[in-house]
Tab-separated table of C-alpha atoms in Angstrom:
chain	number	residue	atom	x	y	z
A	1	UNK	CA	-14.401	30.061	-15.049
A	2	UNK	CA	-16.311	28.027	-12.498
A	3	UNK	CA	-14.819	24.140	-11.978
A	4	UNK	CA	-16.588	21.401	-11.790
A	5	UNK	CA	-16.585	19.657	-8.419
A	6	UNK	CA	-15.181	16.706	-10.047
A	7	UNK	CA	-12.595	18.963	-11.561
A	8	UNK	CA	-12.283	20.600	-8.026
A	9	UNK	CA	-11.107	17.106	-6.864
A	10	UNK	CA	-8.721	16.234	-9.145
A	11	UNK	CA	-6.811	19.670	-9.116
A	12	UNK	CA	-6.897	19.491	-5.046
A	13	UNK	CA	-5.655	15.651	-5.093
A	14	UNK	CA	-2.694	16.839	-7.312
A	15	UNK	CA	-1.862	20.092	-5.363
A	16	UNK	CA	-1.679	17.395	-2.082
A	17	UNK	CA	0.706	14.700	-3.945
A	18	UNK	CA	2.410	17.801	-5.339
A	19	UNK	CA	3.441	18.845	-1.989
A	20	UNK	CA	3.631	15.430	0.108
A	21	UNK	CA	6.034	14.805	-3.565
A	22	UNK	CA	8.606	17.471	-2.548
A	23	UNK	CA	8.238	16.898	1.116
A	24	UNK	CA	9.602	13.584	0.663
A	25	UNK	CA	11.863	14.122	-1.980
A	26	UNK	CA	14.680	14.748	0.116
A	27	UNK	CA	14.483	11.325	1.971
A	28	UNK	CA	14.057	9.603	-1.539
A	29	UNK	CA	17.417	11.203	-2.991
A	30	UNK	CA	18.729	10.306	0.127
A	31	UNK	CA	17.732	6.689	-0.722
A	32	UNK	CA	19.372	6.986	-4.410
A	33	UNK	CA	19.097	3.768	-6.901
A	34	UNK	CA	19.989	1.704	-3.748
A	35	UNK	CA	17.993	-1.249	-4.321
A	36	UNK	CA	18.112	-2.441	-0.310
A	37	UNK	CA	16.869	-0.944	2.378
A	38	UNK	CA	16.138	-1.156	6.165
A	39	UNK	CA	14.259	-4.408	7.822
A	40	UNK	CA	15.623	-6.502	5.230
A	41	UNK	CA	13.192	-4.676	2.436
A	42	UNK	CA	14.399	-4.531	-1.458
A	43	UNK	CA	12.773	-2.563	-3.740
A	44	UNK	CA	12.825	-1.880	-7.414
A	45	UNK	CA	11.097	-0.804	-10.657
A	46	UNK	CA	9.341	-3.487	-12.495
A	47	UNK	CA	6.894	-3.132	-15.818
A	48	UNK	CA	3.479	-4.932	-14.860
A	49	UNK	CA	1.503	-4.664	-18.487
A	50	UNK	CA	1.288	-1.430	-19.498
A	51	UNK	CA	2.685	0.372	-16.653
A	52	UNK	CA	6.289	0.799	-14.635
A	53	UNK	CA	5.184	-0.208	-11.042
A	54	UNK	CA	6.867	0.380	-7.685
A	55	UNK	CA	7.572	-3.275	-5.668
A	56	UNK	CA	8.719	-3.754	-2.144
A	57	UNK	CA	9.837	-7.026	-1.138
A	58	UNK	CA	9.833	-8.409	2.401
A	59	UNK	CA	10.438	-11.876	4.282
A	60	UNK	CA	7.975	-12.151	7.020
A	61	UNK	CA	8.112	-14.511	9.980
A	62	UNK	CA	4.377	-15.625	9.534
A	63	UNK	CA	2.100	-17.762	7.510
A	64	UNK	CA	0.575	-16.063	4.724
A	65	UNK	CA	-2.757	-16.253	5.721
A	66	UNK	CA	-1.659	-14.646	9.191
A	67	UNK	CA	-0.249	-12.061	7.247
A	68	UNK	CA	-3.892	-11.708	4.808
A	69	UNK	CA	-5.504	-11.606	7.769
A	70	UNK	CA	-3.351	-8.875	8.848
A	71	UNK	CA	-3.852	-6.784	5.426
A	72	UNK	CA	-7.635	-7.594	5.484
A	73	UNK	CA	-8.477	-6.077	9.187
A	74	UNK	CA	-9.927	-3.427	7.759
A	75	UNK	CA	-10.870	-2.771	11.226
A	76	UNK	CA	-7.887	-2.295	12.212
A	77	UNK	CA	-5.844	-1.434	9.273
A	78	UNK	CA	-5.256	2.465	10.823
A	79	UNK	CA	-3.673	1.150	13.701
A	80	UNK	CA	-0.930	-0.949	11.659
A	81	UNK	CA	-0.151	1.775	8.847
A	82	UNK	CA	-0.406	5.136	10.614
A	83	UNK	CA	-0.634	6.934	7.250
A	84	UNK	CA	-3.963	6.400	7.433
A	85	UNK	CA	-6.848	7.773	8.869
A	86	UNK	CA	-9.600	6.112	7.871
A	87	UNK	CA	-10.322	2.598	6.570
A	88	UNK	CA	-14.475	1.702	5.825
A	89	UNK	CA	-15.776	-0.978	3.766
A	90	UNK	CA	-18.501	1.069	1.934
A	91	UNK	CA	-19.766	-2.179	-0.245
A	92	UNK	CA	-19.209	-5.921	-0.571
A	93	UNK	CA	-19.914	-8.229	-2.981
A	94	UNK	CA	-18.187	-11.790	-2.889
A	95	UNK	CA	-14.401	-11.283	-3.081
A	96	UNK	CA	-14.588	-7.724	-3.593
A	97	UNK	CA	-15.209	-4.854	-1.812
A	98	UNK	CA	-15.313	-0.748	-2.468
A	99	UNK	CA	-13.013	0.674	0.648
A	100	UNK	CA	-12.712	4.300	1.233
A	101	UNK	CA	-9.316	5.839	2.374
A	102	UNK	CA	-8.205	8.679	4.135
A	103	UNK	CA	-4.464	8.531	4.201
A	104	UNK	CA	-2.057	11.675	5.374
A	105	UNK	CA	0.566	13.295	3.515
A	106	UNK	CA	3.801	12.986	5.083
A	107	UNK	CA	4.022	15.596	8.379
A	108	UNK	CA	0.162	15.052	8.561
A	109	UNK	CA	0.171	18.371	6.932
A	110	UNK	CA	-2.806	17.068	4.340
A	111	UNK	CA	-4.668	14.320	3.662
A	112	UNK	CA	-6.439	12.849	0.855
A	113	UNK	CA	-9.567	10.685	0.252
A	114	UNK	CA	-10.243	7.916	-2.396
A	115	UNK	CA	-12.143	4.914	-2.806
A	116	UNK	CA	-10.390	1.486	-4.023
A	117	UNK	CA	-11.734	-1.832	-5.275
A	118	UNK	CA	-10.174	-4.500	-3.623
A	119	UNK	CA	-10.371	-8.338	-4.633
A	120	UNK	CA	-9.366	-10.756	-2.161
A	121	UNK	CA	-7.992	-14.503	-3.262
A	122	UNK	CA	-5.972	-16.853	-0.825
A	123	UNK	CA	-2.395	-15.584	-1.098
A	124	UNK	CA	-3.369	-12.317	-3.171
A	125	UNK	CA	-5.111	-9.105	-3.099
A	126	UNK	CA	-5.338	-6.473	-5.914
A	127	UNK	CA	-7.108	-3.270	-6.263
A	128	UNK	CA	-7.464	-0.222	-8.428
A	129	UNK	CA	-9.367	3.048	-8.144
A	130	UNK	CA	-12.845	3.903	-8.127
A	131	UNK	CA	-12.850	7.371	-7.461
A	132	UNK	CA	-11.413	10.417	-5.240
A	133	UNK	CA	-7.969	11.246	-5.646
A	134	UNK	CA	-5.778	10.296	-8.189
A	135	UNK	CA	-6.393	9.302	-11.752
A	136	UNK	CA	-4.991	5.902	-11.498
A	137	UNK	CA	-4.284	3.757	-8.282
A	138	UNK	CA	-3.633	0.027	-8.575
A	139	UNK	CA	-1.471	-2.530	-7.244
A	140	UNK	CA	-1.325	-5.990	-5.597
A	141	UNK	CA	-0.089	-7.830	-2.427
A	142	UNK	CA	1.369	-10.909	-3.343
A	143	UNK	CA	2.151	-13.541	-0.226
A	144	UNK	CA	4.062	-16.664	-1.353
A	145	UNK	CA	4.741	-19.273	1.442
A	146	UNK	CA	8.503	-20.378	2.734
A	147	UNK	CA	10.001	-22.343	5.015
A	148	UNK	CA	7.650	-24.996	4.746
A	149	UNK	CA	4.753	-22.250	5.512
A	150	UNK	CA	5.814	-20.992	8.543
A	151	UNK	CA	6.936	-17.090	6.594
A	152	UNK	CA	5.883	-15.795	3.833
A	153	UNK	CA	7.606	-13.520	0.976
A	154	UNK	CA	5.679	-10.117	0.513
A	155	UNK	CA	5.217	-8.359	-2.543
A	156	UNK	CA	4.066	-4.806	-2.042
A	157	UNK	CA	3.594	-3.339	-5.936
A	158	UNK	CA	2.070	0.089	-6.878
A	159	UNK	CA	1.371	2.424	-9.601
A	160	UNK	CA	-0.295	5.685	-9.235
A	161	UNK	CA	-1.220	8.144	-11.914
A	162	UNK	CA	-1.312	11.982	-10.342
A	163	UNK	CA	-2.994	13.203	-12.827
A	164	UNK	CA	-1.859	16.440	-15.491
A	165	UNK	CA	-0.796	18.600	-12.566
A	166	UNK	CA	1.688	16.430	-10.861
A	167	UNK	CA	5.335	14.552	-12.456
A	168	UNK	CA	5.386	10.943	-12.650
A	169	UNK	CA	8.918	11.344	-11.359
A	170	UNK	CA	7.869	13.057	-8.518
A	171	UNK	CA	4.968	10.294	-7.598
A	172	UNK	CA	7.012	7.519	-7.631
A	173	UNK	CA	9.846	9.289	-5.620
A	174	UNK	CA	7.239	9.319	-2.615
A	175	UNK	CA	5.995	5.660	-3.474
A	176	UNK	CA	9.961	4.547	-3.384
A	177	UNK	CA	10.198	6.166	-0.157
A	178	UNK	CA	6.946	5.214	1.979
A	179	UNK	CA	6.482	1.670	0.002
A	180	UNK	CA	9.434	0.021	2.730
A	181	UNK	CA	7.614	1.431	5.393
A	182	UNK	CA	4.255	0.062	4.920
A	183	UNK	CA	6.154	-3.210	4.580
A	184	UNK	CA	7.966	-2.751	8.310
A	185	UNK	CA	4.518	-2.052	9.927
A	186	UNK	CA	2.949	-4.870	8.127
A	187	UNK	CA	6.055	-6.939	9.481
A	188	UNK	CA	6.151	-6.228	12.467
A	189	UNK	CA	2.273	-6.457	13.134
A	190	UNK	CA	1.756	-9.897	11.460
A	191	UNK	CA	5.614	-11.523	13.179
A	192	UNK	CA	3.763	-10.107	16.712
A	193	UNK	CA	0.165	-12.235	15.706
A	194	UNK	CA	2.274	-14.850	14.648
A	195	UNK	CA	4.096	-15.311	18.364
A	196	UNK	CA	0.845	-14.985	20.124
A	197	UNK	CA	-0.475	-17.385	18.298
A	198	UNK	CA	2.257	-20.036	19.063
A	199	UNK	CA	1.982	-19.085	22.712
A	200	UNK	CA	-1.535	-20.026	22.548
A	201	UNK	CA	-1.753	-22.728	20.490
A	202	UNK	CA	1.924	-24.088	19.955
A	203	UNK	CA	0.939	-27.284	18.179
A	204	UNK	CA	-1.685	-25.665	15.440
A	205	UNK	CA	0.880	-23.783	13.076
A	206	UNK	CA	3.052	-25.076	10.757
């Protein structure tokens, strides 16, 4: 029986999650139900709507929109998460834009394209899948302002459908695992902007 291309996708996307799954499985049993981890991250389970979403929690030492900025580099956004390998705006259109992906599997081993929708407010950015791999991919950063806007509290939340051929369990194993990391490389990129920035200008941010 000859597949579909489409169909040739989606079974290769799941046979990559399947195996970047049990590649990181052992870190995420590792991790337990501990709901802390390193740099000061928490993470949990929460039901958004219809769905049981992965959220990461972080206090960073930066003003949210140093940290937006940060998140909406697209330029630069491989050089601050090293999972991935490619970042292009492929269309724009007011506070959204399409942005293709190429992120690797854990041990670089694979990698995996998709396109996401991304909608950009002041304080929040959400997204959900167009197409590639995948059958679902959405989730939101949330930046809320503390200490009188000098940091920010960062909510990282995901869901991701893998489609037939891969567990849920096994999906949000590796999202439990990499989520705290994304956070620490977001932390410590928009805490270093946030220092240069008082060095130059040490009277402009509050």
């Amino acid at each position: 029986m000859k597949l579909s291309s489409r169909a040739l996708t989606t079974y290769g996307a799941a046979l990559v999650m399947f195996f970047t799954m049990l590649s990181a499985s052992q870190e995420a049993n590792a991790m337990g139900n501990k709901e802390e981890v390193p740099h000061g991250i928490t993470s949990c389970e929460e039901m958004i709507g219809v769905h049981k979403y992965q959220v990461s929690r972080v206090l960073v030492k930066a003003a949210p929109c140093q940290v937006q900025s940060v998140l909406t580099d697209y330029e630069h956004t491989t050089q601050v998460f090293p999972e991935l390998k490619k970042c292009q705006i492929v269309s724009e259109s007011g506070p959204e834009k399409n942005i293709a992906f190429t992120a690797n599997a854990p041990g670089s081993l694979f990698s995996f394209d998709y396109v996401l929708q991304v909608r950009e407010i002041p304080g929040y950015i959400e997204w959900h899948r167009v197409s590639g791999a995948f059958k679902q991919n959405e989730g939101f950063w949330k930046l809320e302002p503390t200490d009188d806007g000098r940091s920010t509290l960062v909510t990282y939340a995901k869901f991701i459908d893998g489609g037939l051929f891969v567990p849920q369990m096994f999906v949000n194993k590796e999202l439990k695992a990499s989520m705290p990391q994304v956070l620490a490389n977001l932390k410590v990129s928009a805490e270093q902007n946030s220092r240069v920035a008082h060095v130059d200008s040490p009277n402009k941010l509050r």
